[in-house]
Amino acid sequence: MQTSNNGQTTPHLILIVDDSPTQAKLLEQLLSSEGYRVAIARNGSDALKQIEELHPDLVISDILMPEMDGFELCRRVRGIEGVKDTPIVLLTHLNDPSDVLHSLEAGANYFVSKPYSNKLLLNRIRAILQGDRACRVGDKEGEVAISYHGKNYRVQADSAHTIELLLATYELAAEKNQELLGAKASLSNLNRELEQRVKERTAALTQETAERLQAMEELRKKDEVLMQQSRQAAMGEMIGNIAHQWRQPLNAVGLLVQDLTLSYEYGNFSKEYLDSSTNKIMQMVRHMSQTIDDFRNFFTPDKEKTSFDPCVVVEKTLSLIEGSLNDKRIRFEVVCGKAPHITGHPNEFSQVLLNILSNAMDAFGERKPTQAKLLVQIGSEDGRVVVTIADNAGGIPEHVMGRIFEPYFTTKEQGKGTGIGLYMAKNIVEKSMNGSLTARNIDGGAEFRIEV
């Protein structure tokens, strides 16, 4: 506090010089909370003007600033009459011992290392404003009297020895500071790595929790709704498959009917020929009728679990889309090894196979390989049925591999995919059949693996 002419006390005025608004604001809040008046300058030039106008009791300045650094500010102030005795404290990062020499050369009173301790800085400010000095001239020539932490010392040392000791101390402090900064950086990196690991583990736990919650009955009902949506989305393609399945027998029936007419016109018509042609036509009609039953059964949900042969279901599913495969010139091969029966819903298992095969056909349509090929293998490992479906359509891009089983995620053009096919396939295999459905890229294509 200062005493004015009218006898009232006025808080000391401290000028903060810092080009960082954030650092200046933090220091302003600290000093204001201690009852000091505070002014702020953003650079050295501004600070010189305010020092001449305001005559602050103390200047606290950063060293590194644009236009004019803290050292030059000190030199300028020491050359201006009326303010040249203003106490100046420089803030340093404690990295370069030459800061000590520059501070002494420029005429700074003290320097404080950044980041500074609030307690240390406030103690230094109070000592300066109250005129307390740790060192004074002693009683003898060349003697310095020092009061430090309540004890008095008398030291006989010339100025060169004193500055050497000061530099040595500062060098040691700077070295320790660099070690601390390195340790802080390492700790920061470790913290970031730990945070990343925590995020990854949290994400994994969140996913596991979500999958377990989906096992609840309410989510089971929602999955059934999605199953119906998936089947309805496939109906358009199934109609095309029916057309492919019927095209060949219809053409054959047409040719037989025409041949009957021609035989009659040319006098080659006989009872034996009529019976033979009728049998062939009826055989083809029964085949088409069986096709209708197959597709109708496919869209009829299974009410109860049954034991079924996976090879039979695979072959039946392929028969539904055989026409589409042939039309797109996709060769397919089925390798059926020894595999136990599966207890579950055969139509749901067929839906899983159909979703995977449909995606493969779409991939063939986009990539157009020279010799499109599908390989379906059925076997067993450790008592479990293993079905793999592999293609040579180029594989799944790595950046979407982790999302292919998410609901409503699709890479297809709008209107060409619902994004629920693989999601429902995974739910059927893992929730209804207690199995697993995974995907990976192999040489030249992708492979889906079903384990039940």
Coordinates of C-alpha atoms in Angstrom, one line a residue:
M1 CA 0.0 0.0 0.0
Q2 CA 1.1 3.6 -0.6
T3 CA 0.0 6.6 1.4
S4 CA -1.4 9.5 -0.7
N5 CA -1.2 13.2 0.1
N6 CA -4.6 13.1 1.9
G7 CA -3.4 10.3 4.1
Q8 CA -5.3 7.5 2.5
T9 CA -3.6 4.3 1.4
T10 CA -3.7 3.3 -2.3
P11 CA -2.9 -0.2 -3.5
H12 CA 0.4 -0.6 -5.4
L13 CA 0.1 -0.5 -9.2
I14 CA 1.7 -3.3 -11.1
L15 CA 2.2 -3.3 -14.8
I16 CA 2.0 -6.7 -16.6
V17 CA 3.8 -6.9 -20.0
D18 CA 3.0 -10.1 -21.9
D19 CA 1.9 -10.7 -25.5
S20 CA -0.2 -13.7 -24.5
P21 CA -3.7 -12.5 -23.4
T22 CA -4.2 -15.8 -21.5
Q23 CA -1.0 -15.6 -19.5
A24 CA -1.6 -11.9 -18.8
K25 CA -5.2 -12.5 -17.6
L26 CA -4.1 -15.3 -15.3
L27 CA -1.5 -13.1 -13.7
E28 CA -3.9 -10.2 -13.5
Q29 CA -6.4 -12.4 -11.6
L30 CA -3.7 -13.5 -9.2
L31 CA -2.5 -10.0 -8.4
S32 CA -6.0 -8.5 -8.2
S33 CA -7.0 -11.2 -5.7
E34 CA -4.1 -10.0 -3.5
G35 CA -5.4 -6.4 -3.6
Y36 CA -3.0 -4.9 -6.2
R37 CA -4.0 -2.6 -8.9
V38 CA -3.1 -4.0 -12.3
A39 CA -2.4 -2.6 -15.8
I40 CA -1.6 -4.6 -18.9
A41 CA 0.6 -3.9 -21.9
R42 CA 0.7 -6.3 -24.9
N43 CA 4.3 -5.4 -26.0
G44 CA 7.3 -3.4 -25.0
S45 CA 6.4 -0.3 -26.9
D46 CA 3.0 -0.1 -25.2
A47 CA 4.7 -0.8 -21.9
L48 CA 7.1 2.2 -22.3
K49 CA 4.2 4.5 -22.8
Q50 CA 2.3 3.2 -19.8
I51 CA 5.4 3.3 -17.6
E52 CA 5.9 7.0 -18.4
E53 CA 2.2 7.8 -18.0
L54 CA 1.3 5.7 -15.0
H55 CA 4.6 5.4 -13.0
P56 CA 3.8 1.8 -11.8
D57 CA 5.3 0.6 -8.6
L58 CA 6.5 -2.6 -10.3
V59 CA 6.8 -4.0 -13.8
I60 CA 6.5 -7.8 -14.5
S61 CA 7.5 -8.5 -18.1
D62 CA 7.9 -11.6 -20.2
I63 CA 11.3 -11.8 -22.0
L64 CA 10.1 -13.2 -25.4
M65 CA 7.8 -10.6 -27.1
P66 CA 7.4 -9.2 -30.6
E67 CA 8.7 -5.7 -31.4
M68 CA 10.7 -5.3 -28.2
D69 CA 11.8 -8.1 -25.8
G70 CA 12.0 -7.8 -22.0
F71 CA 15.7 -7.1 -22.0
E72 CA 15.4 -4.1 -24.4
L73 CA 12.4 -2.9 -22.3
C74 CA 14.7 -2.9 -19.2
R75 CA 17.4 -1.0 -21.0
R76 CA 14.9 1.7 -22.3
V77 CA 13.4 2.1 -18.8
R78 CA 16.8 2.6 -17.2
G79 CA 17.5 5.4 -19.6
I80 CA 14.3 7.4 -18.8
E81 CA 14.5 10.0 -16.0
G82 CA 11.7 9.7 -13.5
V83 CA 11.1 6.0 -14.0
K84 CA 14.6 4.6 -14.4
D85 CA 14.4 3.2 -10.8
T86 CA 11.2 1.3 -11.4
P87 CA 11.6 -2.3 -10.2
I88 CA 11.4 -4.8 -13.1
V89 CA 10.9 -8.5 -12.7
L90 CA 11.6 -10.6 -15.9
L91 CA 9.8 -14.0 -16.5
T92 CA 12.1 -16.6 -18.0
H93 CA 11.6 -20.3 -19.1
L94 CA 14.8 -21.2 -17.2
N95 CA 16.3 -22.8 -20.3
D96 CA 19.4 -20.6 -21.0
P97 CA 21.9 -19.5 -18.4
S98 CA 22.7 -16.4 -20.6
D99 CA 19.3 -15.1 -19.4
V100 CA 21.0 -14.3 -16.1
L101 CA 23.7 -12.2 -17.8
H102 CA 21.2 -10.5 -20.1
S103 CA 19.0 -9.7 -17.1
L104 CA 21.9 -8.2 -15.1
E105 CA 23.2 -6.4 -18.2
A106 CA 19.7 -4.9 -18.9
G107 CA 19.3 -3.8 -15.3
A108 CA 16.5 -6.1 -14.2
N109 CA 15.9 -6.4 -10.5
Y110 CA 14.8 -10.0 -10.4
F111 CA 13.8 -12.8 -12.7
V112 CA 11.2 -15.6 -12.0
S113 CA 11.1 -18.9 -13.9
K114 CA 8.1 -20.0 -15.9
P115 CA 5.9 -21.8 -15.0
Y116 CA 6.2 -19.9 -11.8
S117 CA 4.9 -20.7 -8.3
N118 CA 2.2 -18.2 -7.3
K119 CA 3.5 -18.3 -3.7
L120 CA 7.1 -17.6 -4.8
L121 CA 6.1 -14.8 -7.2
L122 CA 3.9 -13.1 -4.6
N123 CA 6.7 -13.3 -1.9
R124 CA 9.1 -11.7 -4.5
I125 CA 6.7 -8.9 -5.3
R126 CA 6.0 -8.1 -1.6
A127 CA 9.8 -8.1 -0.9
I128 CA 10.4 -5.7 -3.8
L129 CA 7.6 -3.3 -2.9
Q130 CA 8.5 -3.3 0.8
G131 CA 12.1 -2.6 0.0
D132 CA 13.4 -5.8 1.6
R133 CA 16.6 -7.1 0.1
A134 CA 18.2 -10.4 0.9
C135 CA 21.7 -9.0 0.3
R136 CA 23.3 -5.7 1.7
V137 CA 26.8 -4.3 1.9
G138 CA 28.5 -5.7 5.0
D139 CA 30.6 -3.9 7.7
K140 CA 33.9 -4.9 6.1
E141 CA 35.3 -4.1 2.6
G142 CA 34.0 -6.6 0.1
E143 CA 31.6 -8.2 2.6
V144 CA 28.0 -9.0 1.8
A145 CA 25.4 -9.4 4.5
I146 CA 22.7 -11.9 3.6
S147 CA 19.4 -12.6 5.4
Y148 CA 17.9 -15.8 4.2
H149 CA 15.0 -17.8 5.8
G150 CA 15.5 -16.1 9.1
K151 CA 19.3 -16.6 9.3
N152 CA 22.1 -14.1 8.7
Y153 CA 25.2 -14.8 6.7
R154 CA 28.3 -12.7 6.0
V155 CA 30.1 -13.7 2.8
Q156 CA 33.5 -12.4 1.6
A157 CA 33.4 -12.7 -2.2
D158 CA 34.1 -10.4 -5.2
S159 CA 31.4 -9.8 -7.8
A160 CA 33.1 -12.1 -10.4
H161 CA 33.0 -15.0 -8.0
T162 CA 29.4 -14.2 -7.0
I163 CA 28.3 -14.1 -10.7
E164 CA 30.1 -17.4 -11.5
L165 CA 28.4 -19.0 -8.6
L166 CA 25.1 -17.6 -9.8
L167 CA 25.6 -18.9 -13.3
A168 CA 26.7 -22.4 -12.1
T169 CA 23.5 -22.5 -9.9
Y170 CA 21.4 -21.4 -12.8
E171 CA 23.0 -23.9 -15.2
L172 CA 22.2 -26.7 -12.8
A173 CA 18.6 -25.4 -12.4
A174 CA 18.2 -25.1 -16.2
E175 CA 19.5 -28.7 -16.6
K176 CA 17.1 -30.0 -14.0
N177 CA 14.3 -28.0 -15.7
Q178 CA 15.1 -29.7 -19.0
E179 CA 15.0 -33.1 -17.3
L180 CA 11.6 -32.2 -15.8
L181 CA 10.3 -30.9 -19.1
G182 CA 11.4 -34.2 -20.8
A183 CA 9.8 -36.2 -18.0
K184 CA 6.7 -34.1 -18.4
A185 CA 6.6 -34.8 -22.1
S186 CA 7.1 -38.5 -21.6
L187 CA 4.4 -38.5 -19.0
S188 CA 2.1 -36.6 -21.3
N189 CA 2.7 -39.2 -24.1
L190 CA 2.0 -42.0 -21.7
N191 CA -1.2 -40.4 -20.6
R192 CA -2.3 -40.0 -24.2
E193 CA -1.5 -43.7 -24.8
L194 CA -3.3 -44.7 -21.7
E195 CA -6.3 -42.6 -22.7
Q196 CA -6.3 -44.2 -26.1
R197 CA -6.1 -47.6 -24.6
V198 CA -8.9 -46.8 -22.2
K199 CA -11.0 -45.5 -25.1
E200 CA -10.3 -48.7 -27.1
R201 CA -11.1 -50.9 -24.1
T202 CA -14.2 -48.8 -23.3
A203 CA -15.4 -49.1 -26.9
A204 CA -14.8 -52.9 -26.8
L205 CA -16.7 -53.2 -23.5
T206 CA -19.5 -51.0 -24.9
Q207 CA -19.8 -53.2 -27.9
E208 CA -19.8 -56.4 -25.8
T209 CA -22.5 -54.9 -23.6
A210 CA -24.5 -53.9 -26.6
E211 CA -24.3 -57.4 -28.0
R212 CA -25.4 -58.9 -24.6
L213 CA -28.3 -56.5 -24.4
Q214 CA -29.4 -57.5 -27.9
A215 CA -30.0 -61.0 -26.5
M216 CA -32.9 -59.7 -24.5
E217 CA -36.3 -60.7 -25.6
E218 CA -37.3 -57.1 -26.7
L219 CA -34.4 -56.9 -29.0
R220 CA -35.1 -60.4 -30.3
K221 CA -38.5 -59.2 -31.4
K222 CA -36.9 -56.2 -33.2
D223 CA -34.6 -58.6 -34.9
E224 CA -37.6 -60.6 -36.1
V225 CA -39.0 -57.4 -37.6
L226 CA -35.7 -56.7 -39.3
M227 CA -35.7 -60.3 -40.6
Q228 CA -39.0 -59.7 -42.3
Q229 CA -37.8 -56.4 -43.7
S230 CA -34.7 -58.2 -45.1
R231 CA -36.8 -60.9 -46.7
Q232 CA -39.2 -58.3 -48.2
A233 CA -36.2 -56.4 -49.6
A234 CA -35.1 -59.6 -51.2
M235 CA -38.4 -60.4 -52.8
G236 CA -37.8 -58.3 -55.9
E237 CA -34.6 -60.2 -56.5
M238 CA -36.4 -63.5 -55.8
I239 CA -38.9 -62.7 -58.5
G240 CA -36.1 -62.3 -60.9
N241 CA -34.7 -65.6 -59.8
I242 CA -38.1 -67.3 -60.4
A243 CA -38.0 -65.9 -63.9
H244 CA -34.6 -67.3 -64.5
Q245 CA -35.7 -70.7 -63.1
W246 CA -38.8 -70.8 -65.3
R247 CA -37.3 -69.5 -68.5
Q248 CA -35.7 -72.7 -69.6
P249 CA -38.6 -75.1 -68.8
L250 CA -41.0 -72.6 -70.4
N251 CA -39.0 -72.5 -73.6
A252 CA -38.9 -76.3 -73.6
V253 CA -42.7 -76.5 -73.1
G254 CA -43.2 -74.1 -75.9
L255 CA -41.0 -76.1 -78.3
L256 CA -42.8 -79.4 -77.4
V257 CA -46.2 -77.7 -78.0
Q258 CA -45.0 -76.4 -81.4
D259 CA -43.6 -79.9 -82.2
L260 CA -46.9 -81.5 -81.5
T261 CA -48.6 -79.1 -83.9
L262 CA -46.0 -79.8 -86.6
S263 CA -46.2 -83.6 -86.1
Y264 CA -50.0 -83.4 -86.5
E265 CA -49.7 -81.3 -89.7
Y266 CA -47.1 -83.6 -91.3
G267 CA -48.9 -86.8 -90.3
N268 CA -46.3 -88.0 -87.8
F269 CA -48.7 -87.7 -84.9
S270 CA -49.2 -90.9 -82.8
K271 CA -50.4 -92.0 -79.4
E272 CA -46.9 -92.9 -78.3
Y273 CA -45.5 -89.5 -79.4
L274 CA -48.4 -87.7 -77.6
D275 CA -47.8 -89.6 -74.4
S276 CA -44.1 -89.0 -74.5
S277 CA -44.5 -85.3 -75.1
T278 CA -47.2 -85.1 -72.4
N279 CA -44.9 -86.7 -69.9
K280 CA -42.1 -84.3 -70.7
I281 CA -44.4 -81.3 -70.4
M282 CA -45.8 -82.5 -67.1
Q283 CA -42.3 -83.1 -65.8
M284 CA -41.4 -79.5 -66.5
V285 CA -44.6 -78.2 -65.1
R286 CA -43.9 -80.2 -61.9
H287 CA -40.4 -78.7 -61.8
M288 CA -41.9 -75.2 -62.1
S289 CA -44.4 -76.0 -59.4
Q290 CA -41.7 -77.2 -57.1
T291 CA -39.8 -73.9 -57.8
I292 CA -42.9 -72.0 -56.6
D293 CA -43.0 -74.2 -53.4
D294 CA -39.3 -73.6 -52.8
F295 CA -39.6 -69.9 -53.0
R296 CA -42.8 -69.8 -50.9
N297 CA -41.2 -72.0 -48.2
F298 CA -38.3 -69.7 -48.2
F299 CA -40.4 -66.7 -47.2
T300 CA -42.4 -68.7 -44.6
P301 CA -40.8 -68.3 -41.1
D302 CA -39.9 -71.6 -39.4
K303 CA -42.0 -72.0 -36.2
E304 CA -39.9 -74.6 -34.5
K305 CA -36.3 -75.7 -34.5
T306 CA -35.5 -78.8 -36.4
S307 CA -32.4 -80.9 -37.2
F308 CA -31.3 -80.4 -40.8
D309 CA -28.4 -81.3 -43.1
P310 CA -26.4 -78.1 -43.9
C311 CA -25.4 -79.5 -47.3
V312 CA -29.0 -79.9 -48.3
V313 CA -29.8 -76.3 -47.3
V314 CA -26.8 -75.0 -49.1
E315 CA -27.7 -76.8 -52.3
K316 CA -31.4 -75.7 -52.0
T317 CA -30.3 -72.1 -51.5
L318 CA -28.1 -72.2 -54.5
S319 CA -30.8 -73.7 -56.6
L320 CA -33.0 -70.6 -55.9
I321 CA -30.4 -68.3 -57.4
E322 CA -28.9 -70.7 -60.0
G323 CA -30.6 -68.9 -62.8
S324 CA -29.2 -65.5 -61.7
L325 CA -25.7 -67.0 -61.3
N326 CA -25.8 -68.5 -64.8
D327 CA -27.2 -65.3 -66.2
K328 CA -24.3 -63.3 -64.7
R329 CA -21.8 -66.0 -65.8
I330 CA -20.7 -66.8 -62.3
R331 CA -19.3 -70.3 -61.9
F332 CA -20.0 -71.9 -58.5
E333 CA -18.7 -75.0 -56.8
V334 CA -20.0 -76.7 -53.7
V335 CA -17.7 -79.0 -51.8
C336 CA -19.7 -80.8 -49.2
G337 CA -17.6 -82.8 -46.7
K338 CA -18.6 -84.7 -43.6
A339 CA -20.6 -82.4 -41.4
P340 CA -23.1 -83.0 -38.5
H341 CA -26.7 -81.9 -38.6
I342 CA -27.6 -78.5 -37.3
T343 CA -30.5 -77.9 -34.9
G344 CA -32.2 -74.7 -35.8
H345 CA -34.4 -73.0 -38.4
P346 CA -33.3 -74.1 -41.9
N347 CA -35.1 -71.2 -43.6
E348 CA -33.2 -68.7 -41.4
F349 CA -29.9 -70.5 -42.2
S350 CA -30.9 -70.3 -45.9
Q351 CA -31.5 -66.6 -45.4
V352 CA -28.0 -66.2 -44.1
L353 CA -26.5 -68.0 -47.1
L354 CA -28.7 -66.0 -49.5
N355 CA -27.6 -62.6 -48.0
I356 CA -23.9 -63.5 -48.3
L357 CA -24.3 -64.9 -51.9
S358 CA -26.4 -61.8 -53.0
N359 CA -23.6 -59.5 -51.7
A360 CA -21.1 -61.6 -53.7
M361 CA -23.1 -61.2 -56.8
D362 CA -23.3 -57.5 -56.3
A363 CA -19.6 -57.3 -55.9
F364 CA -19.1 -59.3 -59.1
G365 CA -21.4 -56.8 -60.8
E366 CA -19.3 -53.9 -59.6
R367 CA -15.8 -55.3 -60.1
K368 CA -16.5 -57.5 -63.2
P369 CA -13.6 -60.0 -62.9
T370 CA -12.8 -62.0 -66.0
Q371 CA -13.7 -65.4 -64.5
A372 CA -16.2 -64.9 -61.6
K373 CA -16.3 -67.8 -59.3
L374 CA -17.9 -68.8 -56.0
L375 CA -16.7 -71.6 -53.8
V376 CA -18.9 -72.9 -51.0
Q377 CA -17.3 -75.5 -48.6
I378 CA -19.1 -77.4 -45.9
G379 CA -17.2 -79.3 -43.3
S380 CA -16.6 -79.6 -39.5
E381 CA -14.0 -78.5 -37.0
D382 CA -14.0 -79.7 -33.3
G383 CA -17.6 -81.0 -33.7
R384 CA -18.9 -77.7 -35.1
V385 CA -20.2 -77.2 -38.6
V386 CA -18.1 -74.8 -40.7
V387 CA -19.4 -73.2 -43.9
T388 CA -17.2 -70.9 -45.9
I389 CA -18.3 -68.8 -48.9
A390 CA -15.4 -67.4 -50.9
D391 CA -15.4 -65.3 -54.0
N392 CA -12.8 -63.7 -56.3
A393 CA -14.5 -60.2 -56.6
G394 CA -11.6 -58.2 -55.2
G395 CA -12.3 -58.3 -51.4
I396 CA -13.8 -55.8 -48.9
P397 CA -12.0 -52.4 -48.5
E398 CA -10.1 -52.3 -45.2
H399 CA -11.7 -49.0 -44.1
V400 CA -15.2 -50.6 -44.1
M401 CA -14.3 -54.1 -43.0
G402 CA -15.1 -53.3 -39.4
R403 CA -18.6 -51.9 -40.2
I404 CA -20.1 -54.5 -42.6
F405 CA -22.2 -56.1 -39.9
E406 CA -23.6 -52.8 -38.6
P407 CA -27.3 -52.2 -39.1
Y408 CA -28.2 -50.0 -42.1
F409 CA -24.6 -49.7 -43.2
T410 CA -24.1 -50.2 -46.9
T411 CA -21.6 -49.1 -49.6
K412 CA -24.1 -49.7 -52.4
E413 CA -25.9 -46.9 -54.3
Q414 CA -29.1 -45.6 -52.9
G415 CA -31.9 -47.9 -53.7
K416 CA -29.7 -50.9 -54.3
G417 CA -29.2 -52.0 -50.7
T418 CA -30.9 -51.8 -47.3
G419 CA -27.8 -52.3 -45.1
I420 CA -29.6 -54.9 -42.9
G421 CA -28.7 -58.1 -44.8
L422 CA -25.4 -58.9 -43.2
Y423 CA -26.5 -57.5 -39.9
M424 CA -29.5 -59.9 -39.8
A425 CA -27.2 -62.8 -41.0
K426 CA -24.9 -62.2 -38.1
N427 CA -27.8 -62.0 -35.6
I428 CA -29.3 -65.2 -36.9
V429 CA -26.0 -67.1 -36.7
E430 CA -24.9 -65.7 -33.3
K431 CA -28.2 -65.2 -31.5
S432 CA -30.5 -67.9 -32.9
M433 CA -27.8 -70.6 -33.6
N434 CA -25.2 -69.8 -31.0
G435 CA -22.5 -69.6 -33.7
S436 CA -20.3 -67.0 -35.3
L437 CA -20.1 -65.2 -38.6
T438 CA -16.9 -63.5 -39.6
A439 CA -15.4 -62.1 -42.8
R440 CA -11.9 -61.6 -44.0
N441 CA -10.1 -60.8 -47.2
I442 CA -8.3 -63.6 -49.0
D443 CA -6.2 -63.7 -52.2
G444 CA -8.3 -62.0 -54.8
G445 CA -11.6 -61.8 -52.9
A446 CA -13.5 -62.1 -49.6
E447 CA -14.4 -65.1 -47.5
F448 CA -17.3 -65.4 -45.1
R449 CA -17.0 -68.1 -42.4
I450 CA -20.0 -69.5 -40.5
E451 CA -19.4 -71.7 -37.5
V452 CA -22.3 -73.4 -35.8

